[in-house]
Short mmCIF file of C-alpha atoms and ligand atoms in Angstrom, two decimals:
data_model
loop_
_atom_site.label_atom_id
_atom_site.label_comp_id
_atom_site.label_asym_id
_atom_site.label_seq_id
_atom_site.Cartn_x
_atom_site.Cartn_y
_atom_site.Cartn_z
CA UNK U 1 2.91 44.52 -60.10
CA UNK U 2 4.38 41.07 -59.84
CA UNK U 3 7.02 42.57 -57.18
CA UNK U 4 7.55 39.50 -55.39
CA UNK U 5 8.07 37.20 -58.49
CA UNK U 6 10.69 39.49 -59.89
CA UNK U 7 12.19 39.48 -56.63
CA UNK U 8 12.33 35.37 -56.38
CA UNK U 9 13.59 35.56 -60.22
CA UNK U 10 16.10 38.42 -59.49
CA UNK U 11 17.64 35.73 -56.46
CA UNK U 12 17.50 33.20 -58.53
CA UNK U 13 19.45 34.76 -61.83
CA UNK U 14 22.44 36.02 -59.32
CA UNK U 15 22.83 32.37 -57.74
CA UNK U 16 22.74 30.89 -60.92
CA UNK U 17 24.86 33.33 -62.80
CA UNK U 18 27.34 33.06 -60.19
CA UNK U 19 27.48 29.06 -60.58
CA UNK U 20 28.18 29.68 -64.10
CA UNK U 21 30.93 32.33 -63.47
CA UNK U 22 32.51 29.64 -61.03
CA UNK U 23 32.67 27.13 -63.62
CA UNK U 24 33.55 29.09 -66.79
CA UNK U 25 36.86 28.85 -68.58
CA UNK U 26 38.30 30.17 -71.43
CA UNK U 27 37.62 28.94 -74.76
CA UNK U 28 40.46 26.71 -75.78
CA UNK U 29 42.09 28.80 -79.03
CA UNK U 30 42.07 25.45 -81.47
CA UNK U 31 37.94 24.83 -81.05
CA UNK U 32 36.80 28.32 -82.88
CA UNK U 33 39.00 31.02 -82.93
CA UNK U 34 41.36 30.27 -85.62
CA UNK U 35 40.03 31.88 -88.75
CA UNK U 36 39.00 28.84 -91.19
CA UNK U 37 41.29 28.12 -93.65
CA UNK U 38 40.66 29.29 -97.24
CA UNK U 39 39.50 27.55 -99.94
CA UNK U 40 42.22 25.98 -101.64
CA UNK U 41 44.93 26.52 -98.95
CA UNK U 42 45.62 24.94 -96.42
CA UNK U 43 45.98 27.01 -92.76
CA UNK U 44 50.05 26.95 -92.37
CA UNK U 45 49.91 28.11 -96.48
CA UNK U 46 47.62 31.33 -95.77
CA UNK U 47 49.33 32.12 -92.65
CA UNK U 48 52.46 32.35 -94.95
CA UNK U 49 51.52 34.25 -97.59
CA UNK U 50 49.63 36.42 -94.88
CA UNK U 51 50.02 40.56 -94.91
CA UNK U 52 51.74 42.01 -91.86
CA UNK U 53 48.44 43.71 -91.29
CA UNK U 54 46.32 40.39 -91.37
CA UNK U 55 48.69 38.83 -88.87
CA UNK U 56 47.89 41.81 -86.47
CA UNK U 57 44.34 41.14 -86.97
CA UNK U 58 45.08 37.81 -86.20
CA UNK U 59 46.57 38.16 -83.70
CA UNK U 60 44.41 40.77 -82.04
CA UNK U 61 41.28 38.22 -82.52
CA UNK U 62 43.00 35.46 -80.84
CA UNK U 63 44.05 37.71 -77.98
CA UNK U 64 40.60 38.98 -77.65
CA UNK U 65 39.37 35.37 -78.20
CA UNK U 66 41.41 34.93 -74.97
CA UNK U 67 40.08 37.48 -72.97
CA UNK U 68 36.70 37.41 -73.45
CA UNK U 69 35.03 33.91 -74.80
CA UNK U 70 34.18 31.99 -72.47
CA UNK U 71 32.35 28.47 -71.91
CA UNK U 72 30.92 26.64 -69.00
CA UNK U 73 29.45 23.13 -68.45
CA UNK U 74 27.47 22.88 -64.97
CA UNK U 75 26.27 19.38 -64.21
CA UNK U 76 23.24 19.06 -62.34
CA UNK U 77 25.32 18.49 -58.89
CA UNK U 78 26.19 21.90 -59.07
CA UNK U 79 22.80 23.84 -59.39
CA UNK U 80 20.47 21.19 -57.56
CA UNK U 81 20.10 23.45 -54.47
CA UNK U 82 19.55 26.45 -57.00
CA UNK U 83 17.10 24.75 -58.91
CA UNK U 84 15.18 23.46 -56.20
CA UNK U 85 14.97 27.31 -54.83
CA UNK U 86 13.83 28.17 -57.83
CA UNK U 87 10.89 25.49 -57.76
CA UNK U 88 10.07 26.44 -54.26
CA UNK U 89 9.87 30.44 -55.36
CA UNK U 90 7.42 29.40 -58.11
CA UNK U 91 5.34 27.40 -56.13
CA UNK U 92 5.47 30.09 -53.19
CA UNK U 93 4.54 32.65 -55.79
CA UNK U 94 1.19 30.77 -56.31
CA UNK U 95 2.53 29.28 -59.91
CA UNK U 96 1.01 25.62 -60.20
CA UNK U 97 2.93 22.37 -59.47
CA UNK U 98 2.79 21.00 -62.66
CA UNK U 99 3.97 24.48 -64.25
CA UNK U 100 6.84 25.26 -61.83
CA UNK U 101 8.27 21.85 -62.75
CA UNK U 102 8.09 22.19 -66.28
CA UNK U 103 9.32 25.40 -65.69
CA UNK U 104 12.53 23.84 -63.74
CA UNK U 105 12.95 20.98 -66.13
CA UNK U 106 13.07 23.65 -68.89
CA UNK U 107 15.80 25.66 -67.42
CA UNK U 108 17.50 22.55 -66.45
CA UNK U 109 17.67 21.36 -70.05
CA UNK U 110 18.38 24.80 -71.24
CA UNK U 111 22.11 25.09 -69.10
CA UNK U 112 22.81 22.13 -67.30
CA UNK U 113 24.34 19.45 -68.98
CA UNK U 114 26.16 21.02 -72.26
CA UNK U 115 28.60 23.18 -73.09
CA UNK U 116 27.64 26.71 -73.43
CA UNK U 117 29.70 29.43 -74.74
CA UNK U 118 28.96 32.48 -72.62
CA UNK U 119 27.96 35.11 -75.16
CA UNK U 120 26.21 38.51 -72.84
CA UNK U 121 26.91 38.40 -69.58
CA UNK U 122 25.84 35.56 -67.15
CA UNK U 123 22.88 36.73 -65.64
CA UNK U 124 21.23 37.27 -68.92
CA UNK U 125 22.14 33.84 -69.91
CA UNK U 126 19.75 32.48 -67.13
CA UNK U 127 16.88 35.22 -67.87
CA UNK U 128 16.91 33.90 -71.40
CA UNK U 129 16.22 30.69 -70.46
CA UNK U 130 13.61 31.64 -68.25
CA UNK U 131 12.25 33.74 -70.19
CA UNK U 132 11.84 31.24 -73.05
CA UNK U 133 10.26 28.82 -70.70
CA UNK U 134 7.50 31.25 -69.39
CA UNK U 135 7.10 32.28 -72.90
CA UNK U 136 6.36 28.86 -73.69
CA UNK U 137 3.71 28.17 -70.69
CA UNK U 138 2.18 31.10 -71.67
CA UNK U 139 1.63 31.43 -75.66
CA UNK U 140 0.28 27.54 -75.14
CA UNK U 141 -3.13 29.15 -75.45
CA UNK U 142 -3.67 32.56 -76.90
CA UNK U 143 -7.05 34.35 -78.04
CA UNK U 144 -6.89 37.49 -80.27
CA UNK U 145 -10.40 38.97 -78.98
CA UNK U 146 -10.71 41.92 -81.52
CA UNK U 147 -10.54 39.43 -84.56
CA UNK U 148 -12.87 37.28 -82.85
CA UNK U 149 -15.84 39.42 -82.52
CA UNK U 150 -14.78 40.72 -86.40
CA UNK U 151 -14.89 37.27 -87.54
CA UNK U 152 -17.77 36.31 -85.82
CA UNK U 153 -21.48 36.43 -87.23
CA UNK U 154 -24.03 39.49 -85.25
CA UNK U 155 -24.04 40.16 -82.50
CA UNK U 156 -21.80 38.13 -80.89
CA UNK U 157 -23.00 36.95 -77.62
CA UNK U 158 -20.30 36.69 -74.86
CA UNK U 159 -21.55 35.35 -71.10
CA UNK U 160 -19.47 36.22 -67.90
CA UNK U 161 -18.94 33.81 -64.77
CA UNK U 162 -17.13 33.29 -61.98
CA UNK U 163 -17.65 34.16 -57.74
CA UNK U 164 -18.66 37.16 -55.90
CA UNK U 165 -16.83 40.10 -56.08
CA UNK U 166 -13.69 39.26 -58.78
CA UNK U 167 -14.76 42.04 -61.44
CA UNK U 168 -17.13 40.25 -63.71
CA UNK U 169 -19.25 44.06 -63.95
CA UNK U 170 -16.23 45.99 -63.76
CA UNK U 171 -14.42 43.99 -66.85
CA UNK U 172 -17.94 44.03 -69.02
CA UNK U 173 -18.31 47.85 -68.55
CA UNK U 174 -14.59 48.20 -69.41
CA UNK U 175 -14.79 45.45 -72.60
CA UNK U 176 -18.33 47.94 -73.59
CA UNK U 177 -16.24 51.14 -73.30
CA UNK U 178 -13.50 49.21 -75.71
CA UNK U 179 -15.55 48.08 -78.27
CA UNK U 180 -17.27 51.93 -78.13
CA UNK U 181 -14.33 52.78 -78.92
CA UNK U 182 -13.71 50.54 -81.40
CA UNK U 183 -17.28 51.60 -83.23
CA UNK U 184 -19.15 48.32 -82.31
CA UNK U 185 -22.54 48.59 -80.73
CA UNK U 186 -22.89 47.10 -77.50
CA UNK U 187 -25.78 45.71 -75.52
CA UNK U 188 -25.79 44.78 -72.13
CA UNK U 189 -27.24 42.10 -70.18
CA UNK U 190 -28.07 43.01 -66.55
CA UNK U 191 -28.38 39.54 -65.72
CA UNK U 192 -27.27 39.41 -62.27
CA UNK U 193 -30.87 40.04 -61.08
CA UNK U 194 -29.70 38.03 -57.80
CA UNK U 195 -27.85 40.77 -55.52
CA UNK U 196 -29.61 43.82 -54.71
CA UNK U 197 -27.74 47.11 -56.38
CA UNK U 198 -26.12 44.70 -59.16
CA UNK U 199 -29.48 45.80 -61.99
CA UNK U 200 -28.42 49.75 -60.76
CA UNK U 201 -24.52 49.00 -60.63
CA UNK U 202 -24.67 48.08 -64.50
CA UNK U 203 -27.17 50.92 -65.13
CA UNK U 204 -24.68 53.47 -64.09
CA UNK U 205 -21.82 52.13 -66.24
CA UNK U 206 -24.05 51.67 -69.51
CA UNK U 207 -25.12 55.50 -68.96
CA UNK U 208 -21.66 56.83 -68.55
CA UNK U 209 -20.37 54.61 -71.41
CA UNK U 210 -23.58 55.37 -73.45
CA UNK U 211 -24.99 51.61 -74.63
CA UNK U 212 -27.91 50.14 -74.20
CA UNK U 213 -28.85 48.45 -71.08
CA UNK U 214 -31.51 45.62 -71.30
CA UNK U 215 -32.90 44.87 -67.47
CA UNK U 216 -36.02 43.09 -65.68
CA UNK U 217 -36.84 43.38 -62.30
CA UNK U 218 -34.62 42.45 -59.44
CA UNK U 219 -35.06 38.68 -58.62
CA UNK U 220 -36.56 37.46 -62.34
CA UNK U 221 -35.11 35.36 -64.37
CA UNK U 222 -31.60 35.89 -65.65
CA UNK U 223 -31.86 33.80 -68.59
CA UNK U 224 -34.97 35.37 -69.59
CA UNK U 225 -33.04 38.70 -69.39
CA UNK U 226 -30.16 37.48 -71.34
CA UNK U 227 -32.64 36.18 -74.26
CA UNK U 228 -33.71 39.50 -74.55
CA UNK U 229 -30.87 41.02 -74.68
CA UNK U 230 -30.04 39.09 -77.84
CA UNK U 231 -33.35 39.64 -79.42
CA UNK U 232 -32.75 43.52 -78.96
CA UNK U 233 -29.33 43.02 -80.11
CA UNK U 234 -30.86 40.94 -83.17
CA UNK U 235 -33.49 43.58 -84.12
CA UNK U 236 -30.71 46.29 -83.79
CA UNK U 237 -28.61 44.92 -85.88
CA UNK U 238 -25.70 45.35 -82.83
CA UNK U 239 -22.16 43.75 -82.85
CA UNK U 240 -21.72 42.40 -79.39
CA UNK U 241 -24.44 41.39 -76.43
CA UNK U 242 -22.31 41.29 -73.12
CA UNK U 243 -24.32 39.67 -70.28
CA UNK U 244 -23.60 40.14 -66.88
CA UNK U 245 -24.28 36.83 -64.13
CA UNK U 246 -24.70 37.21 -60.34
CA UNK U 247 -21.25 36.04 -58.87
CA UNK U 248 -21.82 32.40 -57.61
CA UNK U 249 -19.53 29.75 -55.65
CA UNK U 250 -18.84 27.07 -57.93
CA UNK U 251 -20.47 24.72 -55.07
CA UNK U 252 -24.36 25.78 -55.24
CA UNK U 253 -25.72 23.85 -56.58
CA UNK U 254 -29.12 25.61 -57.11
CA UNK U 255 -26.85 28.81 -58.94
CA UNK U 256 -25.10 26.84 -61.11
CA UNK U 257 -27.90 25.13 -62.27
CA UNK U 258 -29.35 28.56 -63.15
CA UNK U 259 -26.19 29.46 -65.23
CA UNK U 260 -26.18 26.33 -67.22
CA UNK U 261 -29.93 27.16 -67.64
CA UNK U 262 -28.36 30.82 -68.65
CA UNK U 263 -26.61 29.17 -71.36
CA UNK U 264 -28.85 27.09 -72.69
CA UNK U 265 -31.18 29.68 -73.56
CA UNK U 266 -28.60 32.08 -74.78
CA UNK U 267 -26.22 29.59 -76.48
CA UNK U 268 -22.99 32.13 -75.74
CA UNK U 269 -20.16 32.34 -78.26
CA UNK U 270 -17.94 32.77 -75.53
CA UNK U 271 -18.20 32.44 -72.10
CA UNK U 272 -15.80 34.01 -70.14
CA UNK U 273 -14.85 33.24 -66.54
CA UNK U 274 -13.43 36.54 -64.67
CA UNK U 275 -11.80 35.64 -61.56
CA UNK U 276 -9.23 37.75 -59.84
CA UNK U 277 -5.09 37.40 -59.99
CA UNK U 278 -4.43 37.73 -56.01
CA UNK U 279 -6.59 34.27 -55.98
CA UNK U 280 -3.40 32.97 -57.23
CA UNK U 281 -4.09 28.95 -57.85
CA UNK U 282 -7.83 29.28 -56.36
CA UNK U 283 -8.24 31.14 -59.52
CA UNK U 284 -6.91 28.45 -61.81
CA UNK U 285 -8.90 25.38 -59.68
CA UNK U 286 -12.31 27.69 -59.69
CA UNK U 287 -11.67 28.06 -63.55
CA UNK U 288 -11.75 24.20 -63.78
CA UNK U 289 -15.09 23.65 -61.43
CA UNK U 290 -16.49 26.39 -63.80
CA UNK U 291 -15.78 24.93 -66.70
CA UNK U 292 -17.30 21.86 -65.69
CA UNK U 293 -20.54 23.26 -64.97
CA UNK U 294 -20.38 25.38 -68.38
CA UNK U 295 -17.96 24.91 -71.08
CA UNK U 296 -15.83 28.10 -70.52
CA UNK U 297 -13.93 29.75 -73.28
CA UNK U 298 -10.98 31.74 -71.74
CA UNK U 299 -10.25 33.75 -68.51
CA UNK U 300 -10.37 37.20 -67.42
CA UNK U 301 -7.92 37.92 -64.64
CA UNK U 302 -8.71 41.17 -62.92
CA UNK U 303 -7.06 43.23 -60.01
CA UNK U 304 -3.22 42.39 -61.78
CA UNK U 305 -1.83 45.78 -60.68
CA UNK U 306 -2.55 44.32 -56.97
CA UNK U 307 -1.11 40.95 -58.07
CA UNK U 308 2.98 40.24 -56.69
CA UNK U 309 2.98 36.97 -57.50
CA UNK U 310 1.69 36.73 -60.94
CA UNK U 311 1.43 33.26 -60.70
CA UNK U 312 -2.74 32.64 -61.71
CA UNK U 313 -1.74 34.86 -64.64
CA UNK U 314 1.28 32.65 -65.71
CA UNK U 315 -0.74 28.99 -64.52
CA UNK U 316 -4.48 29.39 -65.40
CA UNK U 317 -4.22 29.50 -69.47
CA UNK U 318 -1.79 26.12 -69.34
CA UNK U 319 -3.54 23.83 -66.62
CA UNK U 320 -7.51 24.75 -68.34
CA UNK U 321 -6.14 24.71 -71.78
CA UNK U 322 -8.49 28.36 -72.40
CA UNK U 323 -6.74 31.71 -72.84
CA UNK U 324 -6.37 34.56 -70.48
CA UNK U 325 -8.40 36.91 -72.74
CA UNK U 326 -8.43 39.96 -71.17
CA UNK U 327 -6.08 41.12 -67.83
CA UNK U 328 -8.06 43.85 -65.33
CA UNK U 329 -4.98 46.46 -64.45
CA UNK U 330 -7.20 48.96 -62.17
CA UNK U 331 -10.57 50.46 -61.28
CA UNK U 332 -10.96 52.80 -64.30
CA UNK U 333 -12.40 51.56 -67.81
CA UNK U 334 -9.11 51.83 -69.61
CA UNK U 335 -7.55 49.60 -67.15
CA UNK U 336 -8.06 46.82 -69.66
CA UNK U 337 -5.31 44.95 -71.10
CA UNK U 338 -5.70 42.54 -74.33
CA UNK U 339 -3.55 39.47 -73.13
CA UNK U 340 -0.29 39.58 -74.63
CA UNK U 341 2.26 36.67 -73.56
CA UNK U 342 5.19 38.67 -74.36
CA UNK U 343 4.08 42.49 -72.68
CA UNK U 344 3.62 39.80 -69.91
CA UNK U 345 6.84 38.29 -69.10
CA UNK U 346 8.85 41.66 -70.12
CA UNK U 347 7.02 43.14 -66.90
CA UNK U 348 8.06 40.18 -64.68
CA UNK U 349 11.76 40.96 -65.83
CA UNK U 350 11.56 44.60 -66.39
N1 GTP N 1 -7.67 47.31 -58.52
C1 GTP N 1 -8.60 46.76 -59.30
N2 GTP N 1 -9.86 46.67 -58.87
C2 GTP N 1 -10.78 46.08 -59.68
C3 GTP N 1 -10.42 45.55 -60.94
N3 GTP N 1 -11.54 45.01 -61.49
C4 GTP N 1 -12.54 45.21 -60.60
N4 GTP N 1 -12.09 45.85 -59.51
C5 GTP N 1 -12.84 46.25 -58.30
O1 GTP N 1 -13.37 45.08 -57.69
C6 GTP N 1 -14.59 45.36 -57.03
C7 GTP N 1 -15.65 44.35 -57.45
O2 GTP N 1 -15.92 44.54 -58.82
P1 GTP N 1 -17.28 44.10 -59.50
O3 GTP N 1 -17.13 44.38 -60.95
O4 GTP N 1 -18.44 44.68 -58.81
O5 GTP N 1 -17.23 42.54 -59.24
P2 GTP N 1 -18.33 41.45 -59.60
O6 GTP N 1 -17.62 40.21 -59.96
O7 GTP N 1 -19.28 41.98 -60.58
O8 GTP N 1 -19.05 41.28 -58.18
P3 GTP N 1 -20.45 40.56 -57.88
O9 GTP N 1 -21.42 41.07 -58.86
O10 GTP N 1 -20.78 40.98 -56.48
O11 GTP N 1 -20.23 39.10 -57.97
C8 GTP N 1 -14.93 46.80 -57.41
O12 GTP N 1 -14.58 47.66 -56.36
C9 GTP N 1 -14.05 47.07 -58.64
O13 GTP N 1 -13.73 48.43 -58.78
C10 GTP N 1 -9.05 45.65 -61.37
O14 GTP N 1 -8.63 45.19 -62.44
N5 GTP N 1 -8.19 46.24 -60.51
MG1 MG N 2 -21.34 42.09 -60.58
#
């Protein structure tokens, strides 16, 4: 997973860390490594009346103080090759313009420019400030999924876009089999009534995960199926409806006409748009033509273990403003991974 990015990142840290190792100097012993004087008396005064056994400890800190702290100060002539490799890997690992550069900027402001006392070593210096940048694209816009459908009044009624073939059935028979687990009732949708198999695909997975399936015929009306749905759900007293759509370019017309018609009927509390992680930024620009059809809620990005670049993951939540809800890590149901900003980057830097 993400093998490529953590490659770019990996090149990046060395280069940078060994700019910083060129430039770094010792700390200077007057600016912090003379122990303050004490209250009352002055420096010379204490270092007078001063045990033989403080003086060695004195002395051993400054000597160590020698040794070991260090500071640099890069200006930006020094690292504006680096930086602009490190804009170019972004980009070329499918991370968005507009994120790259704040991600560049970020770093930029973190270490260029000021004096920094190296504390670890220098490499980790420059993964911290990565790190904290990423951290930042990525917690912009975050979803806690589990207290939404407990907060949320019965059943909760969650719709799932996007194109052909990204996971939309997969993730729903995956999000059923968690909430199963969980001990909320589940009801699915088999509203992809468009592609022939899709009504038996969903069958198979609401049998094996043991919820109900609601279904009409192939070719009827998917809205009509998804009202029903609800109305089951309603009369059952269940906690979540999850309705399945036909996968459908964001450019026909004629479908996406049928899934705002979808939504209208069924007036979703969330509407989730499952696309997959490979797509890289056709994800994130097919989340926004989406979400201009129907408002969409947050993102499911499937197929991650497949994923080197990581960069839809780490773009699509800050350009659409919606959270990545949910991330798709394989083919079996457990492969399901609540969207956590922080398991996130530690695997890019693991
Ligand atoms: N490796 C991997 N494969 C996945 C993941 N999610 C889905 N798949 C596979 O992707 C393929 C398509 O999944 P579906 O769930 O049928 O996709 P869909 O969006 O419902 O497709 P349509 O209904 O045709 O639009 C299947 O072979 C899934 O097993 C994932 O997270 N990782
Ligand atoms: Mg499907």
């Amino acid at each position: 997973m993400f093998n490529k990015l953590k490659n770019k990142l990996s090149g990046f840290k060395q280069n940078f860390s060994s700019k910083i190792e060129d430039k770094a100097t010792p700390v200077e012993e007057s600016s912090s490594t003379e122990p303050e004087a004490a209250e009352g008396i002055s420096f010379q005064e204490k270092e007078a009346v001063g045990t033989k056994d403080e003086n060695k400890t004195g002395f051993a800190h400054k000597a160590k103080a020698l040794v070991f702290e260090r500071e640099f100060i890069l200006d930006e002539a020094d690292v504006e090759d680096i930086l602009w490799e490190l804009e170019m890997s972004l980009l070329e690992s499918d991370i968005a313009i507009s994120v790259s550069e704040k991600i560049v900027t970020d770093v930029k402001q973190e270490l260029v420019g000021s004096r920094k006392k190296i504390g670890g070593n220098t490499s980790k210096i420059v993964e911290d400030a990565l790190k904290k940048s990423i951290n930042e694209v990525m917690s912009a816009n975050v979803f806690d999924f589990d207290e939404f459908i407990d907060s949320h009044e019965k059943p909760v009624n969650i719709v799932f876009v996007g194109i052909n073939g990204t996971g939309k059935t997969t993730s729903i028979a995956k999000i059923a089999h968690r909430l199963k687990a969980m001990n909320k009732s589940v009801v699915i949708a088999a509203g992809d009534t468009f592609r022939a198999g899709a009504i038996d695909q969903i069958a198979v997975h609401a049998e094996r995960i043991g919820v109900k399936l609601v279904k009409h015929q192939e070719g009827g009306d998917p809205a009509a199926v998804v009202y029903d749905a609800i109305q089951y759900a309603k009369a059952h007293d269940s906690d979540v409806v999850l309705s399945d759509t036909a996968g459908r370019m964001h450019t026909n017309v004629n479908l996406m006409a049928q899934l705002q018609k979808i939504c209208r009927v069924s007036a979703p509390d969330l509407v989730l748009f499952v696309d997959e992680a490979v797509a890289g930024n056709d994800a994130v620009e097919r989340a926004e033509q989406f979400n201009e059809a129907v408002p969409v809620d947050g993102s499911i990005l499937t197929k991650t273990d497949a994923d080197s670049k990581g960069g839809a993951a780490i773009s699509i939540a800050y350009i659409t403003d919606k959270p990545i809800v949910f991330l798709g890590l394989g083919q079996e149901y457990e492969d399901l991974k609540k969207f956590d900003p922080h398991w996130f980057v530690d695997q890019i830097f693991s």
